[in-house]
Amino acid sequence: MIDYQSILDNIHLEAKNSTEKGEVASYIPELKNIDASNFGVYLNMMDGKQFKTGQWDQSFSIQSISKVLSLSKSLQLVG
């Protein structure tokens, strides 16, 4: 059985301790006022199990995730 919680917790710890971080895009009004240290993951399985770490319950602007969604769809279509 895969221990998703441990995997997410390790990802969160690595991201939190990383020294290679970008900057918040201050030219996007919705993003310029956010806390750059926020990082969260929420995984909802089809069987109803839920795994979460970090600031998973914080609201965020779609700019924060839109590129990941576009990349995922592109990889699905193109491979």
mmCIF file of C-alpha atoms in Angstrom, residues 16-55:
data_model
loop_
_atom_site.group_PDB
_atom_site.id
_atom_site.type_symbol
_atom_site.label_atom_id
_atom_site.label_comp_id
_atom_site.label_asym_id
_atom_site.label_seq_id
_atom_site.Cartn_x
_atom_site.Cartn_y
_atom_site.Cartn_z
ATOM 1 C CA LYS A 16 9.706 24.431 2.601
ATOM 2 C CA ASN A 17 13.464 23.928 3.030
ATOM 3 C CA SER A 18 14.409 24.620 -0.578
ATOM 4 C CA THR A 19 16.715 27.571 -1.134
ATOM 5 C CA GLU A 20 15.818 27.754 -4.840
ATOM 6 C CA LYS A 21 12.573 29.684 -4.866
ATOM 7 C CA GLY A 22 11.064 32.006 -7.392
ATOM 8 C CA GLU A 23 9.340 35.310 -6.777
ATOM 9 C CA VAL A 24 5.663 36.100 -6.640
ATOM 10 C CA ALA A 25 4.564 37.878 -9.815
ATOM 11 C CA SER A 26 3.899 41.369 -8.453
ATOM 12 C CA TYR A 27 2.441 42.523 -11.781
ATOM 13 C CA ILE A 28 -0.588 40.244 -11.250
ATOM 14 C CA PRO A 29 -2.896 42.015 -8.782
ATOM 15 C CA GLU A 30 -4.281 38.810 -7.247
ATOM 16 C CA LEU A 31 -0.801 37.440 -6.596
ATOM 17 C CA LYS A 32 1.126 40.440 -5.350
ATOM 18 C CA ASN A 33 -0.566 40.350 -1.936
ATOM 19 C CA ILE A 34 -0.222 36.651 -1.166
ATOM 20 C CA ASP A 35 2.114 35.032 1.340
ATOM 21 C CA ALA A 36 4.904 33.513 -0.751
ATOM 22 C CA SER A 37 5.561 30.894 1.909
ATOM 23 C CA ASN A 38 2.151 29.253 1.417
ATOM 24 C CA PHE A 39 2.392 25.763 -0.015
ATOM 25 C CA GLY A 40 -0.193 23.064 0.306
ATOM 26 C CA VAL A 41 -1.333 19.861 -1.296
ATOM 27 C CA TYR A 42 -4.674 18.106 -1.000
ATOM 28 C CA LEU A 43 -5.174 14.689 -2.533
ATOM 29 C CA ASN A 44 -8.683 13.267 -2.706
ATOM 30 C CA MET A 45 -8.784 9.628 -3.765
ATOM 31 C CA MET A 46 -11.683 8.072 -5.653
ATOM 32 C CA ASP A 47 -12.317 5.767 -2.669
ATOM 33 C CA GLY A 48 -12.884 8.810 -0.444
ATOM 34 C CA LYS A 49 -9.517 8.795 1.352
ATOM 35 C CA GLN A 50 -8.021 12.241 1.767
ATOM 36 C CA PHE A 51 -4.422 13.280 2.259
ATOM 37 C CA LYS A 52 -3.266 16.836 2.899
ATOM 38 C CA THR A 53 -0.238 18.804 3.968
ATOM 39 C CA GLY A 54 0.835 22.406 4.426
ATOM 40 C CA GLN A 55 -1.604 25.250 3.863
#
